[in-house]
Amino acid sequence: MDAKDILGLPKISLPVSQEKKSRPQKDSQRKPDGISREVYALTGGVAPLMPSIDVNQLKKRQQQPENEKITWEWLSFTNSARKDDLKLYHWVRVVNGTPPSGDYSFAKYNKYVDVIKYTDEEYEKHLTDPSWTKEETDQLFDLCERFDLRFVVIADRFPSTRSVEELKNRYYSVSRAILIARAPSPADVSGHPLVKEPYNISQEIDRKRALSMVLSQTKQQERKDAEILSEAKKIMESRMAAKAAQDAELAVTSNTSPEGMEKTTAPVETASPSNIQATSGVAPLMSMADNAAAAAASLRMLRVYLRTYALDQMVQAASSSAGLRTIKRVEQFLQELKVNLKPKVPTKAVCAEHLELRKEILTLLNLQKLLQSKEEGSSHREGSYTETPDTPKRGIDQDRSFIPDSVSFGERVGKRDQKRKW
Amino acid sequence: MPQNSSKNHSSNQQLDVTGPTPKSPRTKMVRSSDDNEKKNLVKKLKDIEISVPIVYGNIAFWLGKKASEYQSHKWTVYVRGATNEDLSVVVKRVVFQLHSSFNNPMRVVESPPFELSESGWGEFEIAITLHFHSDVSEKPLHLYHHLKLYPEDDSGSLSVKKPVVVESYDEVVFAEPSEGLFARVQNHPAVIVPRLPAGFSLPPVPAEDADKRKRIDPKDNPLTQWFTNFSEADELLKLAAARQQVQAQIARVRRQLSLIDGQHQQQLKPPSEL
C-alpha cells in the first residue's frame, strides 16, 4: 500500500474491505468454545472430526446440588467381606440427612474359587494314586484354596518338590474324578469343561518347552527360521506356477522357437516363481508373429478378460516393432479413413478386422518409407551412402534392398574404371 | 471372419480328450466314476472361447422443478446384456463403487437387472466389478464408467423428459471354458458360443428350466426404451472399406518400388557394355 502511495496509483478499496471481512470470519472459526486457545492449538488448530465428548453432558452434574442438600459425615461401616465384626470409619456423602444404604461398595470384589472338598471315604474309593499320598493331596488342596489356584505360588509353597504340571495334573484329575463320582449320571457332567477336556500333562510339558524355546530364540535363529519359511513358500508358489505354465505350454506350440520351448521346460523344477514371465520374456526377442502368439498366451492365462483389453494387447504386440512416431502415424491414418481408434462395437469380428487394418497400415507406411529412400537414392549420382536400408520387417523387403546396393556399387566401380582409362 | 482371429490362437486344434496331463497316476485309479465325471466337467476346452456381449453405462434424468442443489438428477448405472438378455447365467453379482460422498459407497446388486439408481448432482467415475459364478471364473472383472449427467452441448437445455444416456459396448471373453460351463450356457441367448469341432461330445448337464430362466424378464424394465442398439454391421462395413483403400495403396507403392528396381536394373547394363 505504501508502494502505491509512492507511485501515486489510486488505491483500490474493494479487496481491502474483503480482506477485513474474511479475517473476522476466520477468527470466529478459529476461536473454539469451551477450551482455551492454547489447548485448542495442541490439536493442530482444527476441530476434531468426531466429537469425543458430548458437550451437553459436561454441564449436567452441576444441576443436582440445586435440588438437594449435601453434607459429608465421618461414619462407621461394616464390610461383609470380613469374617470378624470390625467397624471402621470413613467419610460418607450424606444427601438430605439420610446416609447411603447397602453394603460396603468394595465387598463385591472379594471372590473365591470353588475348590472341591472330598471326604476320606471318597478318597479311598476314587482318588488313590500310586505317586501321591493322601497327605500330599490334602496339602495340595489346602494350598489351592488358600492361594486361589495360583499354581506357581502353590508349587513354591508345596513342602515336597513337585513341578507345576504335576500339581495341576493331580488337582484336575482329582476334581474330575470327584465330579464324575458325585454326578447322578454321567450325562449330567459331560458338559463340564473338566470332564470334556481333561488335563493332558505330557502335552502341557511339551507346549511349555516349545514356548520357552521360541521365547529364547536369538535374533539369528529368528532370521534363519524366517528364511526357511519364505523359501518353502517360494517353492510352493513355483510349483503352482510350474503347473500353470505347463498348461499354457500345451497351448502355445509351433509358434515359439525351439529354444523358447527349452527355456520354459527347463526351469520348471527350479525354485523360480517367474516362470510365466520367462515365457513372455523370451517373446520380445522373437519376431512380430511370435509377439502375437505371446500376447494370445498371456490373454489365455487371464481366463476372463474384456474384448477391448484383448484388442489393446494385440495392437500393442503388433506395433511393438514400430516406434512411437509410426504408431502416431498409424492412428492419423485411421482417423483420415474415418475409422474409430477404438471400435465402438468391439465384437470378435470387428476386433479382428480392426487389427488386420492396423497391420496393413503399418505395412503400407513401411513400404512408403522404403519407396522414399529408394527415390532419394536414385536421384543421387554417388548413391552408395543413401542406400543404408531401413530395418526391414519382411524378408522380401530385405532382398529388394540388397539389389540396389550392388547396383550403386557397380556404378561407382564403373566410374573408377572410366577414370583409369584416361 | 472368426477364422481370422483363430490365427492368433495356436493352430493346434487337437483337444486333449484324455484329460489333463496325469501327474499322479496312482491317485487316478483310486478315484471313483463320480470323480471322473466331475473332472470332466472341470476340464478346460482349449482353443475355444465363449463371449458374453455386455453394455454398461448410465441414464440420467434431470429432475426439473423438483431438483434441489444436491439432488439435481436421478440416475441409474447398469450392466446389461447387449440384447437385453439376462446376465445372471454367468454373473453372480455386480458391485458398484460410488463416490465416497455417498452413503455406503459400495453397492452390491445380487440379482438381475444389475442396475443401481441414485440421485445426486455430480459426475464421477464408477468402478463396476463383475463377480462371476464359481464355475465361470474365480477372479472378478473390473469396468470403469464415467457417470454423465449433463448433455454434451453446453447450451443444450436440460429436459425432464429426455435423459442423458451414455453406454459402452464390450464383450467379456472367457478363454478355455470348462466343459461344464460350456454345456450349461450353450443354449443361453446371452452367450455367444462357437461351434465345437466335429466329433466332440459334451457330458450331459441337467437342462435349466426355461421357465425359471425367464422369471425376471429384462424387457419389463422401463428404461429399456432408452437403450442404444449396438450393431457391428456399421463398423464392419467401414473397416472393410478402409482395408480396401489401404490395400489399394499398398499395391500402388509396391508397383512403384518394382518400377524403381527395374530402372536400376537398366542402369546396371550400360557400364557392363563399356
XYZ file of N, CA and C in Angstrom, chain A residues 323-405:
249
model
N 8.159 -47.653 -33.963
C 8.458 -46.596 -33.000
C 7.215 -45.800 -32.671
N 7.371 -44.878 -31.741
C 6.227 -44.093 -31.284
C 5.659 -43.255 -32.426
N 6.574 -42.704 -33.245
C 6.108 -41.855 -34.341
C 5.271 -42.651 -35.326
N 5.733 -43.868 -35.565
C 4.997 -44.697 -36.514
C 3.602 -44.980 -35.988
N 3.515 -45.273 -34.704
C 2.205 -45.559 -34.118
C 1.291 -44.358 -34.281
N 1.870 -43.166 -34.056
C 1.050 -41.965 -34.209
C 0.564 -41.838 -35.636
N 1.477 -42.154 -36.597
C 1.071 -42.038 -37.993
C -0.020 -43.031 -38.333
N 0.067 -44.230 -37.740
C -0.993 -45.212 -37.972
C -2.330 -44.659 -37.495
N -2.294 -44.031 -36.329
C -3.552 -43.504 -35.790
C -4.083 -42.370 -36.646
N -3.159 -41.538 -37.126
C -3.588 -40.459 -38.021
C -4.274 -41.033 -39.245
N -3.655 -42.066 -39.797
C -4.194 -42.723 -40.971
C -5.605 -43.211 -40.713
N -5.764 -43.849 -39.559
C -7.086 -44.374 -39.206
C -8.109 -43.255 -39.159
N -7.674 -42.124 -38.593
C -8.613 -41.017 -38.491
C -8.980 -40.496 -39.875
N -7.974 -40.439 -40.760
C -8.280 -39.983 -42.119
C -9.252 -40.921 -42.804
N -9.130 -42.202 -42.494
C -10.035 -43.169 -43.104
C -11.388 -43.178 -42.424
N -11.584 -42.322 -41.450
C -12.834 -42.200 -40.708
C -13.139 -43.478 -39.920
N -12.096 -44.078 -39.410
C -12.313 -45.275 -38.589
C -12.011 -44.912 -37.142
N -12.846 -45.391 -36.220
C -12.606 -45.094 -34.809
C -11.333 -45.761 -34.334
N -10.556 -45.026 -33.530
C -9.324 -45.594 -32.990
C -9.636 -46.792 -32.100
N -10.703 -46.676 -31.321
C -11.168 -47.839 -30.559
C -12.572 -48.144 -31.032
N -12.793 -49.302 -31.575
C -14.110 -49.566 -32.168
C -15.237 -49.414 -31.157
N -16.336 -48.854 -31.682
C -17.457 -48.597 -30.787
C -18.181 -49.895 -30.430
N -18.174 -50.836 -31.365
C -18.875 -52.105 -31.128
C -17.838 -53.219 -31.246
N -17.067 -53.443 -30.212
C -15.970 -54.411 -30.340
C -16.432 -55.870 -30.256
N -17.000 -56.354 -31.319
C -17.289 -57.784 -31.333
C -16.042 -58.497 -31.846
N -16.110 -59.800 -31.857
C -14.936 -60.574 -32.260
C -14.534 -60.217 -33.685
N -15.546 -60.173 -34.574
C -15.249 -59.896 -35.978
C -14.676 -58.501 -36.143
N -15.311 -57.547 -35.475
C -14.857 -56.161 -35.619
C -13.430 -56.019 -35.122
N -13.140 -56.628 -33.996
C -11.777 -56.518 -33.454
C -10.768 -57.141 -34.399
N -11.116 -58.283 -34.977
C -10.185 -58.931 -35.907
C -9.925 -58.030 -37.106
N -10.999 -57.469 -37.659
C -10.845 -56.586 -38.809
C -9.987 -55.380 -38.446
N -10.254 -54.832 -37.289
C -9.512 -53.652 -36.844
C -8.030 -53.950 -36.757
N -7.722 -55.100 -36.173
C -6.317 -55.493 -36.027
C -5.662 -55.656 -37.383
N -6.357 -56.336 -38.300
C -5.803 -56.535 -39.645
C -5.576 -55.205 -40.331
N -6.525 -54.292 -40.146
C -6.387 -52.978 -40.778
C -5.149 -52.270 -40.268
N -4.953 -52.341 -38.967
C -3.772 -51.687 -38.396
C -2.492 -52.280 -38.965
N -2.485 -53.596 -39.068
C -1.274 -54.244 -39.583
C -1.017 -53.805 -41.017
N -2.110 -53.708 -41.798
C -1.930 -53.309 -43.196
C -1.424 -51.884 -43.298
N -1.940 -51.026 -42.419
C -1.449 -49.642 -42.454
C 0.037 -49.602 -42.121
N 0.436 -50.406 -41.157
C 1.859 -50.471 -40.815
C 2.681 -50.877 -42.029
N 2.199 -51.924 -42.709
C 2.913 -52.385 -43.909
C 3.018 -51.262 -44.917
N 1.881 -50.577 -45.132
C 1.874 -49.501 -46.114
C 2.890 -48.436 -45.745
N 2.906 -48.052 -44.485
C 3.833 -46.999 -44.072
C 5.277 -47.438 -44.288
N 5.559 -48.681 -43.951
C 6.928 -49.172 -44.145
C 7.316 -49.143 -45.609
N 6.367 -49.585 -46.452
C 6.661 -49.592 -47.884
C 6.892 -48.177 -48.388
N 6.069 -47.273 -47.898
C 6.223 -45.883 -48.345
C 7.590 -45.345 -47.958
N 8.010 -45.678 -46.744
C 9.342 -45.237 -46.304
C 10.412 -45.787 -47.220
N 10.261 -47.060 -47.529
C 11.240 -47.709 -48.398
C 11.273 -47.027 -49.757
N 10.075 -46.762 -50.277
C 9.980 -46.120 -51.583
C 10.678 -44.768 -51.551
N 10.404 -44.025 -50.488
C 11.020 -42.702 -50.355
C 12.537 -42.803 -50.394
N 13.051 -43.724 -49.600
C 14.516 -43.822 -49.526
C 15.086 -44.246 -50.871
N 14.355 -45.103 -51.586
C 14.864 -45.529 -52.895
C 14.864 -44.379 -53.870
N 13.778 -43.591 -53.814
C 13.702 -42.463 -54.738
C 14.834 -41.496 -54.466
N 15.120 -41.267 -53.210
C 16.248 -40.384 -52.881
C 17.540 -40.989 -53.408
N 17.626 -42.287 -53.246
C 18.855 -42.965 -53.664
C 19.102 -42.826 -55.152
N 18.056 -42.965 -55.951
C 18.266 -42.929 -57.397
C 18.522 -41.510 -57.880
N 18.102 -40.490 -57.136
C 18.322 -39.116 -57.586
C 19.772 -38.699 -57.371
N 20.505 -39.330 -56.461
C 21.925 -39.007 -56.265
C 22.784 -39.822 -57.221
N 23.911 -39.218 -57.707
C 24.829 -39.972 -58.540
C 25.648 -40.904 -57.678
N 26.340 -40.358 -56.671
C 27.088 -41.230 -55.757
C 26.098 -41.696 -54.717
N 25.357 -42.663 -55.135
C 24.220 -43.034 -54.289
C 24.528 -44.062 -53.226
N 25.806 -44.428 -53.049
C 26.051 -45.578 -52.169
C 25.691 -45.277 -50.724
N 25.920 -44.017 -50.329
C 25.707 -43.741 -48.909
C 24.241 -43.782 -48.521
N 23.403 -43.370 -49.480
C 21.992 -43.303 -49.102
C 21.328 -44.666 -49.079
N 22.051 -45.656 -49.554
C 21.382 -46.946 -49.660
C 21.359 -47.719 -48.360
N 21.685 -47.082 -47.244
C 21.524 -47.835 -45.984
C 20.065 -48.224 -45.853
N 19.739 -49.460 -45.986
C 18.326 -49.841 -45.947
C 17.777 -49.699 -44.524
N 16.538 -49.142 -44.439
C 15.971 -49.084 -43.092
C 15.581 -50.485 -42.673
N 15.621 -50.711 -41.384
C 15.440 -52.076 -40.863
C 14.151 -52.675 -41.407
N 14.260 -53.510 -42.378
C 13.050 -54.057 -42.989
C 12.465 -55.161 -42.123
N 11.147 -55.248 -42.149
C 10.499 -56.237 -41.315
C 10.293 -57.548 -42.050
N 10.085 -57.456 -43.331
C 9.807 -58.671 -44.092
C 11.064 -59.116 -44.826
N 11.160 -60.383 -45.084
C 12.303 -60.920 -45.825
C 12.356 -60.385 -47.235
N 11.166 -60.203 -47.829
C 11.104 -59.746 -49.226
C 11.785 -58.393 -49.350
N 11.418 -57.516 -48.419
C 11.987 -56.170 -48.489
C 13.496 -56.218 -48.374
N 13.945 -57.134 -47.534
C 15.389 -57.221 -47.341
C 16.077 -57.573 -48.648
N 15.441 -58.532 -49.342
C 16.032 -58.914 -50.631
C 16.101 -57.736 -51.557
N 14.964 -56.986 -51.580
C 14.884 -55.872 -52.520
C 15.988 -54.869 -52.256
N 16.249 -54.610 -50.974
C 17.216 -53.542 -50.690
C 18.622 -53.980 -51.070
N 18.860 -55.247 -51.133
C 20.224 -55.678 -51.469
C 20.569 -55.378 -52.916
N 19.592 -55.573 -53.770
C 19.878 -55.371 -55.207
C 20.337 -53.945 -55.465
N 19.617 -52.917 -54.980
C 20.084 -51.555 -55.263
C 21.500 -51.328 -54.728
N 21.819 -51.960 -53.623
C 23.173 -51.789 -53.075
C 24.220 -52.172 -54.110
